[in-house]
Short mmCIF file of C-alpha atoms and ligand atoms in Angstrom, two decimals:
data_model
loop_
_atom_site.label_atom_id
_atom_site.label_comp_id
_atom_site.label_asym_id
_atom_site.label_seq_id
_atom_site.Cartn_x
_atom_site.Cartn_y
_atom_site.Cartn_z
CA MET A 1 28.25 -6.70 -6.91
CA ARG A 2 26.18 -3.54 -6.28
CA LEU A 3 22.54 -4.30 -5.70
CA MET A 4 20.00 -1.53 -5.42
CA PHE A 5 16.95 -2.09 -3.24
CA LEU A 6 14.79 -1.44 -6.30
CA ASP A 7 15.98 -0.82 -9.86
CA LEU A 8 13.05 0.59 -11.82
CA LYS A 9 15.19 1.06 -14.93
CA ARG A 10 14.93 -2.67 -15.61
CA GLN A 11 11.15 -2.53 -15.72
CA TYR A 12 11.24 0.56 -17.93
CA ALA A 13 13.60 -1.17 -20.38
CA SER A 14 11.02 -3.96 -20.77
CA ILE A 15 8.07 -1.66 -21.60
CA LYS A 16 9.82 1.35 -23.15
CA SER A 17 8.39 0.74 -26.60
CA GLU A 18 4.84 0.98 -25.23
CA ILE A 19 5.34 3.88 -22.81
CA GLY A 20 6.77 6.38 -25.31
CA PRO A 21 3.76 6.32 -27.66
CA VAL A 22 1.12 6.71 -24.90
CA ILE A 23 2.87 9.73 -23.39
CA LYS A 24 3.11 11.19 -26.89
CA ARG A 25 -0.60 10.53 -27.44
CA VAL A 26 -1.56 12.54 -24.34
CA VAL A 27 0.82 15.36 -25.18
CA GLN A 28 -0.48 15.56 -28.74
CA ASN A 29 -4.07 15.72 -27.46
CA GLN A 30 -3.10 18.52 -25.05
CA TYR A 31 -5.80 17.30 -22.66
CA PHE A 32 -4.22 16.66 -19.28
CA VAL A 33 -6.82 16.42 -16.51
CA LEU A 34 -10.05 14.39 -16.21
CA GLY A 35 -10.04 13.07 -19.76
CA GLU A 36 -10.40 9.87 -21.73
CA GLU A 37 -7.25 8.15 -20.39
CA LEU A 38 -8.45 8.46 -16.80
CA LEU A 39 -11.94 7.23 -17.68
CA ARG A 40 -10.49 4.19 -19.45
CA PHE A 41 -8.04 3.48 -16.63
CA GLU A 42 -10.80 3.71 -14.03
CA GLU A 43 -12.88 1.20 -16.00
CA GLU A 44 -9.94 -1.14 -16.55
CA PHE A 45 -8.79 -1.06 -12.93
CA ALA A 46 -12.37 -1.57 -11.69
CA ASP A 47 -12.58 -4.56 -14.02
CA TYR A 48 -9.27 -5.91 -12.73
CA LEU A 49 -10.41 -5.58 -9.11
CA ASN A 50 -13.93 -6.77 -9.87
CA SER A 51 -15.27 -3.64 -8.21
CA ASN A 52 -18.12 -1.49 -9.47
CA TYR A 53 -16.28 1.81 -9.46
CA VAL A 54 -12.80 3.31 -9.35
CA VAL A 55 -11.98 6.99 -8.82
CA GLY A 56 -8.46 8.19 -9.68
CA VAL A 57 -6.95 10.73 -7.29
CA GLY A 58 -3.67 12.55 -6.72
CA SER A 59 -2.03 10.06 -4.32
CA GLY A 60 -2.72 7.23 -1.90
CA THR A 61 -2.67 9.66 1.00
CA ASP A 62 -5.24 11.85 -0.75
CA GLY A 63 -7.31 8.72 -1.34
CA LEU A 64 -7.29 7.96 2.40
CA ILE A 65 -8.24 11.54 3.27
CA LEU A 66 -11.07 11.54 0.72
CA SER A 67 -12.35 8.16 1.90
CA LEU A 68 -12.83 9.53 5.42
CA LYS A 69 -14.15 12.86 4.21
CA THR A 70 -16.78 11.30 1.98
CA LEU A 71 -18.12 9.37 5.00
CA GLY A 72 -18.37 12.61 6.96
CA ILE A 73 -15.69 11.54 9.43
CA GLY A 74 -14.03 14.40 11.30
CA ARG A 75 -13.65 16.08 14.67
CA GLY A 76 -14.59 13.89 17.63
CA ASP A 77 -14.56 10.67 15.62
CA GLU A 78 -12.25 7.73 16.23
CA ILE A 79 -10.68 5.46 13.66
CA ILE A 80 -9.11 2.14 14.61
CA MET A 81 -5.84 1.29 12.87
CA GLN A 82 -2.56 -0.51 13.54
CA ALA A 83 0.47 1.04 15.25
CA ASN A 84 2.98 -0.49 12.83
CA GLY A 85 3.32 0.23 9.14
CA PHE A 86 3.14 3.36 7.06
CA ILE A 87 1.78 6.52 8.64
CA ALA A 88 -0.56 7.75 5.89
CA GLY A 89 -3.83 6.46 7.43
CA ALA A 90 -3.04 8.15 10.74
CA ILE A 91 -2.15 11.38 8.94
CA ALA A 92 -5.44 11.25 7.04
CA ALA A 93 -7.41 10.85 10.28
CA ALA A 94 -5.50 13.68 11.95
CA GLU A 95 -5.91 15.98 8.95
CA LEU A 96 -9.69 15.72 9.33
CA GLY A 97 -9.54 16.25 13.08
CA ALA A 98 -10.38 12.62 13.87
CA THR A 99 -8.39 10.55 16.36
CA PRO A 100 -6.36 7.53 15.29
CA VAL A 101 -6.89 4.77 17.86
CA PHE A 102 -4.05 2.29 17.59
CA VAL A 103 -4.03 -1.48 17.92
CA ASP A 104 -0.91 -3.64 18.06
CA ALA A 105 0.28 -5.90 15.26
CA ASP A 106 0.16 -9.68 15.20
CA LYS A 107 3.68 -10.96 15.84
CA ASP A 108 3.67 -13.41 12.91
CA THR A 109 1.60 -11.79 10.16
CA TYR A 110 2.64 -8.22 11.08
CA GLN A 111 -0.94 -7.26 10.26
CA ILE A 112 -3.43 -5.52 12.57
CA ASP A 113 -4.24 -7.89 15.46
CA VAL A 114 -7.96 -8.46 14.92
CA ASN A 115 -8.38 -9.84 18.45
CA GLN A 116 -7.61 -6.39 19.85
CA VAL A 117 -9.94 -4.42 17.60
CA GLY A 118 -13.16 -5.16 19.51
CA GLN A 119 -11.76 -3.78 22.80
CA LYS A 120 -10.93 -0.49 21.11
CA MET A 121 -14.47 0.11 19.89
CA SER A 122 -16.19 3.05 21.56
CA LYS A 123 -19.25 5.20 20.93
CA LYS A 124 -16.97 7.48 18.92
CA THR A 125 -15.62 4.79 16.61
CA ARG A 126 -16.64 5.46 13.01
CA ALA A 127 -14.30 3.25 11.00
CA ILE A 128 -11.66 0.54 10.98
CA LEU A 129 -8.74 1.31 8.67
CA PRO A 130 -6.49 -1.74 8.28
CA VAL A 131 -3.45 -1.91 6.00
CA HIS A 132 -2.68 -4.99 3.91
CA LEU A 133 0.91 -4.67 5.00
CA TYR A 134 3.85 -5.45 2.72
CA GLY A 135 1.39 -6.63 0.05
CA ALA A 136 0.00 -9.51 2.11
CA SER A 137 -3.66 -9.71 3.05
CA CYS A 138 -4.72 -8.89 6.60
CA GLU A 139 -7.60 -10.82 8.26
CA ILE A 140 -10.00 -8.86 6.12
CA GLU A 141 -12.99 -11.16 6.43
CA ARG A 142 -12.95 -11.07 10.23
CA LEU A 143 -12.53 -7.30 10.13
CA ALA A 144 -15.50 -7.02 7.78
CA GLN A 145 -17.61 -9.03 10.24
CA LEU A 146 -16.47 -6.82 13.14
CA ALA A 147 -17.22 -3.64 11.21
CA LYS A 148 -20.66 -4.95 10.37
CA SER A 149 -21.55 -6.03 13.89
CA HIS A 150 -20.40 -2.70 15.37
CA LYS A 151 -21.98 -0.72 12.51
CA VAL A 152 -18.79 1.12 11.59
CA PHE A 153 -17.18 1.62 8.20
CA LEU A 154 -14.33 -0.49 6.87
CA ILE A 155 -11.75 1.23 4.69
CA GLU A 156 -8.88 -0.88 3.35
CA ASP A 157 -5.48 0.70 2.89
CA ALA A 158 -4.50 -1.36 -0.14
CA CYS A 159 -1.70 1.03 -1.11
CA GLN A 160 0.81 -1.82 -1.06
CA SER A 161 -1.42 -4.62 -2.28
CA HIS A 162 -2.40 -4.22 -5.93
CA GLY A 163 -3.56 -7.66 -7.02
CA THR A 164 -3.27 -9.35 -3.61
CA MET A 165 -5.98 -12.00 -3.14
CA TYR A 166 -7.97 -13.29 -0.20
CA LYS A 167 -10.24 -16.28 -0.86
CA GLY A 168 -10.10 -15.60 -4.58
CA LYS A 169 -11.11 -11.97 -4.26
CA ARG A 170 -8.86 -8.93 -4.69
CA VAL A 171 -8.14 -7.04 -1.49
CA GLY A 172 -9.49 -3.50 -1.45
CA THR A 173 -12.93 -4.82 -2.40
CA PHE A 174 -13.99 -6.21 0.99
CA GLY A 175 -14.69 -2.91 2.72
CA ASP A 176 -16.78 0.17 1.95
CA MET A 177 -13.79 1.53 0.06
CA GLY A 178 -10.29 0.40 -0.86
CA VAL A 179 -7.46 2.86 -1.35
CA PHE A 180 -4.51 2.36 -3.70
CA SER A 181 -1.30 4.30 -4.26
CA PHE A 182 0.55 4.47 -7.57
CA TYR A 183 3.73 5.91 -6.08
CA PRO A 184 6.52 4.84 -8.48
CA SER A 185 7.89 2.05 -6.27
CA LYS A 186 4.52 0.29 -5.74
CA ASN A 187 3.72 -2.91 -7.65
CA LEU A 188 1.59 -0.76 -9.96
CA GLY A 189 3.55 2.47 -10.06
CA ALA A 190 3.08 5.67 -12.04
CA TYR A 191 5.82 8.04 -13.20
CA GLY A 192 5.01 10.48 -10.41
CA ASP A 193 2.33 10.54 -7.71
CA GLY A 194 -1.06 8.95 -8.16
CA GLY A 195 -3.76 7.03 -6.32
CA ALA A 196 -7.26 5.58 -6.60
CA LEU A 197 -10.23 4.42 -4.57
CA CYS A 198 -12.53 1.55 -5.37
CA THR A 199 -16.07 1.10 -4.10
CA ASN A 200 -19.22 -0.80 -4.97
CA SER A 201 -21.45 2.06 -3.83
CA ARG A 202 -22.74 4.43 -6.50
CA LYS A 203 -23.40 7.06 -3.83
CA LEU A 204 -19.81 6.98 -2.54
CA TYR A 205 -18.49 6.94 -6.11
CA GLU A 206 -20.38 10.10 -7.04
CA SER A 207 -19.40 11.79 -3.80
CA LEU A 208 -15.71 10.96 -4.36
CA GLN A 209 -15.89 12.33 -7.91
CA ARG A 210 -17.14 15.65 -6.50
CA LEU A 211 -14.63 15.75 -3.64
CA ARG A 212 -11.59 15.27 -5.89
CA ASN A 213 -12.79 18.12 -8.11
CA TYR A 214 -13.44 21.15 -5.85
CA GLY A 215 -16.72 19.71 -4.61
CA GLN A 216 -18.48 20.35 -7.89
CA SER A 217 -20.62 18.01 -9.96
CA LYS A 218 -21.21 20.69 -12.60
CA LYS A 219 -18.52 23.19 -13.52
CA TYR A 220 -18.49 26.11 -11.05
CA TYR A 221 -21.42 24.83 -8.97
CA HIS A 222 -19.97 23.77 -5.63
CA GLU A 223 -22.19 21.69 -3.36
CA VAL A 224 -19.56 20.71 -0.80
CA PHE A 225 -16.00 21.71 0.11
CA GLY A 226 -13.84 19.61 -2.13
CA ARG A 227 -10.19 19.66 -2.97
CA ASN A 228 -8.12 19.34 -6.12
CA SER A 229 -6.80 15.78 -6.32
CA ARG A 230 -6.94 14.05 -9.67
CA LEU A 231 -4.95 11.33 -11.38
CA ASP A 232 -3.66 13.13 -14.48
CA GLU A 233 -3.90 11.88 -18.05
CA ILE A 234 -0.21 11.08 -18.51
CA GLN A 235 -0.17 8.97 -15.35
CA ALA A 236 -3.43 7.25 -16.29
CA ALA A 237 -2.08 6.41 -19.76
CA ILE A 238 1.11 4.92 -18.26
CA LEU A 239 -0.88 2.96 -15.67
CA ARG A 240 -3.10 1.51 -18.42
CA VAL A 241 -0.01 -0.01 -20.02
CA LYS A 242 1.41 -1.24 -16.72
CA LEU A 243 -1.88 -2.73 -15.51
CA THR A 244 -1.70 -5.31 -18.33
CA TYR A 245 1.54 -6.62 -16.77
CA LEU A 246 0.56 -6.46 -13.11
CA ASP A 247 -0.39 -10.12 -12.67
CA ALA A 248 2.72 -11.37 -14.48
CA TRP A 249 4.92 -9.04 -12.43
CA ASN A 250 3.29 -10.17 -9.19
CA GLU A 251 3.82 -13.83 -10.14
CA LYS A 252 7.51 -13.11 -10.69
CA ARG A 253 7.70 -11.59 -7.22
CA GLN A 254 6.02 -14.69 -5.78
CA GLU A 255 8.69 -16.85 -7.46
CA LYS A 256 11.48 -14.65 -6.08
CA ALA A 257 9.97 -14.84 -2.60
CA GLY A 258 9.91 -18.62 -2.92
CA ILE A 259 13.63 -18.67 -3.76
CA TYR A 260 14.49 -16.46 -0.79
CA LYS A 261 12.42 -18.69 1.49
CA THR A 262 14.15 -21.89 0.41
CA LEU A 263 17.64 -20.41 0.65
CA LEU A 264 17.57 -18.27 3.78
CA LYS A 265 18.37 -19.94 7.09
CA LYS A 266 17.87 -18.64 10.63
CA VAL A 267 15.56 -15.78 9.75
CA LYS A 268 11.85 -15.40 10.35
CA PHE A 269 9.50 -14.59 7.46
CA GLN A 270 6.17 -12.78 7.47
CA THR A 271 3.37 -15.35 7.86
CA ILE A 272 0.97 -15.15 4.93
CA ILE A 273 -2.56 -15.87 6.14
CA LYS A 274 -4.43 -18.95 4.95
CA ASP A 275 -6.34 -18.67 1.66
CA SER A 276 -4.46 -15.55 0.60
CA ILE A 277 -1.86 -14.71 -2.05
CA SER A 278 0.62 -11.91 -1.35
CA ASN A 279 1.88 -9.64 -4.12
CA TYR A 280 5.17 -9.40 -2.18
CA HIS A 281 5.35 -5.63 -2.44
CA LEU A 282 8.10 -5.95 0.16
CA PHE A 283 10.06 -8.98 1.28
CA ILE A 284 10.65 -8.77 5.00
CA ILE A 285 12.90 -10.80 7.24
CA GLU A 286 12.93 -10.64 11.02
CA VAL A 287 16.33 -11.07 12.65
CA ARG A 288 18.23 -10.39 15.84
CA ASN A 289 21.13 -7.96 15.27
CA ARG A 290 19.18 -6.25 12.52
CA ASP A 291 21.33 -3.12 12.43
CA LYS A 292 24.54 -5.13 12.26
CA LEU A 293 23.16 -7.26 9.44
CA LYS A 294 22.10 -4.15 7.55
CA THR A 295 25.60 -2.67 7.81
CA TYR A 296 27.18 -6.00 6.84
CA LEU A 297 24.99 -6.20 3.73
CA GLU A 298 25.84 -2.60 2.82
CA GLU A 299 29.52 -3.48 3.02
CA ASN A 300 28.79 -6.28 0.59
CA GLY A 301 27.06 -3.96 -1.87
CA ILE A 302 23.50 -4.89 -0.94
CA GLU A 303 21.05 -2.09 -0.26
CA THR A 304 18.27 -2.86 2.23
CA LEU A 305 15.59 -0.69 3.85
CA ILE A 306 13.55 -0.72 7.06
CA HIS A 307 9.77 -0.56 6.79
CA TYR A 308 9.42 1.13 9.24
CA PRO A 309 11.97 2.23 11.85
CA VAL A 310 9.54 4.13 14.14
CA PRO A 311 6.05 2.84 15.01
CA ILE A 312 3.30 5.35 14.31
CA HIS A 313 2.30 5.94 17.96
CA LEU A 314 5.87 7.03 18.75
CA GLN A 315 6.22 9.48 15.85
CA LYS A 316 6.78 13.07 16.96
CA CYS A 317 3.74 14.37 15.09
CA PHE A 318 1.51 12.16 17.27
CA ARG A 319 3.03 13.27 20.59
CA TYR A 320 -0.29 14.88 21.46
CA LEU A 321 -1.86 11.42 21.80
CA ASN A 322 0.48 10.80 24.77
CA HIS A 323 1.62 7.32 23.84
CA LYS A 324 4.78 5.94 25.37
CA PRO A 325 7.22 3.14 24.61
CA GLY A 326 5.69 -0.15 25.72
CA ASP A 327 2.15 0.72 24.60
CA PHE A 328 2.36 -1.54 21.53
CA PRO A 329 5.18 -4.01 22.21
CA VAL A 330 4.87 -6.08 19.03
CA SER A 331 4.99 -3.02 16.77
CA GLU A 332 7.93 -1.67 18.73
CA LYS A 333 9.84 -4.94 18.58
CA LEU A 334 9.22 -5.24 14.84
CA SER A 335 10.60 -1.76 14.23
CA GLN A 336 13.88 -3.02 15.75
CA SER A 337 14.07 -6.41 14.08
CA ILE A 338 12.67 -6.27 10.53
CA LEU A 339 14.64 -5.71 7.36
CA SER A 340 13.38 -5.39 3.78
CA LEU A 341 15.45 -7.19 1.16
CA PRO A 342 15.59 -6.28 -2.55
CA MET A 343 12.36 -7.55 -4.16
CA TYR A 344 11.06 -6.70 -7.61
CA SER A 345 10.03 -8.61 -10.71
CA GLU A 346 13.29 -8.04 -12.59
CA LEU A 347 15.53 -9.03 -9.68
CA ARG A 348 17.73 -11.84 -11.05
CA ASP A 349 17.88 -15.27 -9.44
CA GLU A 350 21.70 -15.01 -9.21
CA GLU A 351 21.25 -11.82 -7.24
CA ILE A 352 18.93 -13.58 -4.79
CA TYR A 353 21.53 -16.37 -4.42
CA TYR A 354 24.17 -13.74 -3.66
CA ILE A 355 22.02 -11.89 -1.12
CA SER A 356 20.89 -15.11 0.60
CA ASP A 357 24.44 -16.42 0.71
CA LYS A 358 25.66 -13.25 2.43
CA ILE A 359 22.85 -13.35 4.99
CA ASN A 360 23.50 -17.03 5.76
CA LYS A 361 27.23 -16.29 6.12
CA PHE A 362 26.44 -13.47 8.56
CA HIS A 363 24.52 -15.93 10.72
CA GLU A 364 27.28 -18.58 10.72
C1 LIG B 401 2.51 4.23 -0.16
C2 LIG B 401 1.53 4.10 0.93
C3 LIG B 401 0.59 5.08 1.22
C4 LIG B 401 0.62 6.45 0.64
O1 LIG B 401 0.54 6.53 -0.72
P1 LIG B 401 1.08 7.84 -1.45
O2 LIG B 401 0.63 7.65 -2.86
O3 LIG B 401 2.57 7.87 -1.31
O4 LIG B 401 0.43 9.02 -0.82
C5 LIG B 401 -0.38 4.82 2.17
N1 LIG B 401 -0.40 3.67 2.85
C6 LIG B 401 0.52 2.70 2.63
C7 LIG B 401 0.42 1.43 3.40
C8 LIG B 401 1.51 2.88 1.67
O5 LIG B 401 2.43 1.92 1.50
#
């Protein structure tokens, strides 16, 4: 057996008959940027999230940058975020001249350790930027309370958590803004780069619309320095089709995760916090001998990945912050011991049996 970590061709085969016509529709209209498809998608995604507004942008990373920029965050400001996970939030802060202030991860949920956030608050803190990591919800309600009591902004990096719920509410809608990525491998993925922000604030919505479009609200009248970062019409049209399947696809992933969890022995799973439903963007196991297991699985035709092998505070680009190994022990330990197994809606049950069997054999 040869098992890819993610085989997007299977998903495409299931929606091919709907995708072709919508791409054709955009091409026939010859209207490619800031048109009807984007408007419709923004309405439909806002509806799905139960948020007042959605603004489509060029990528998740752009969404994070614009979220900080629209709040006027920049040089001299601090943003609290976790040391484990994907680097985009830290890059966004750095790009605007702000300082990422790291907090360690919780050893069971792998999410930002809320108990450490308060100690990191300073006069310079302007925002907390948690990630809902691997598609599971972080302790978003407690973070919202902390943000409120310290009068700082809360921006949710929901780039991995399309459809994830906490207490019956979609994540991304708890903070001042939520940021989503439509990178092809995400649970809601475009056929290229794409991203979006959601917010309930009309003021932030209008500001984000200007910032993604050269800082103009009227053509060629520029009130602020904006950039060019828009979700294009072809991507929006594709996402409109895929959004109608998102819940069903997420449910499939939840089923697959359930199968893995019943079959796998002697591995630790990510703890999903109470009252939340993960979209299982990634399925993570924590093991000793991670590198050996990875090689063993490769030899058996199973592709796995590591999300992520280097914690953010130890990345070369953040050398200037002078962090050293040992600063965030949980994040560092996780980077050595976690492994992401194949997980997507079209993954077959037999394939999960095969993968689980090999992992159990490795541990015998
Ligand atoms: C994918 C991802 C991003 C970045 O999104 P892009 O669209 O690739 O720029 C940001 N944060 C997290 C947690 C992600 O997984």
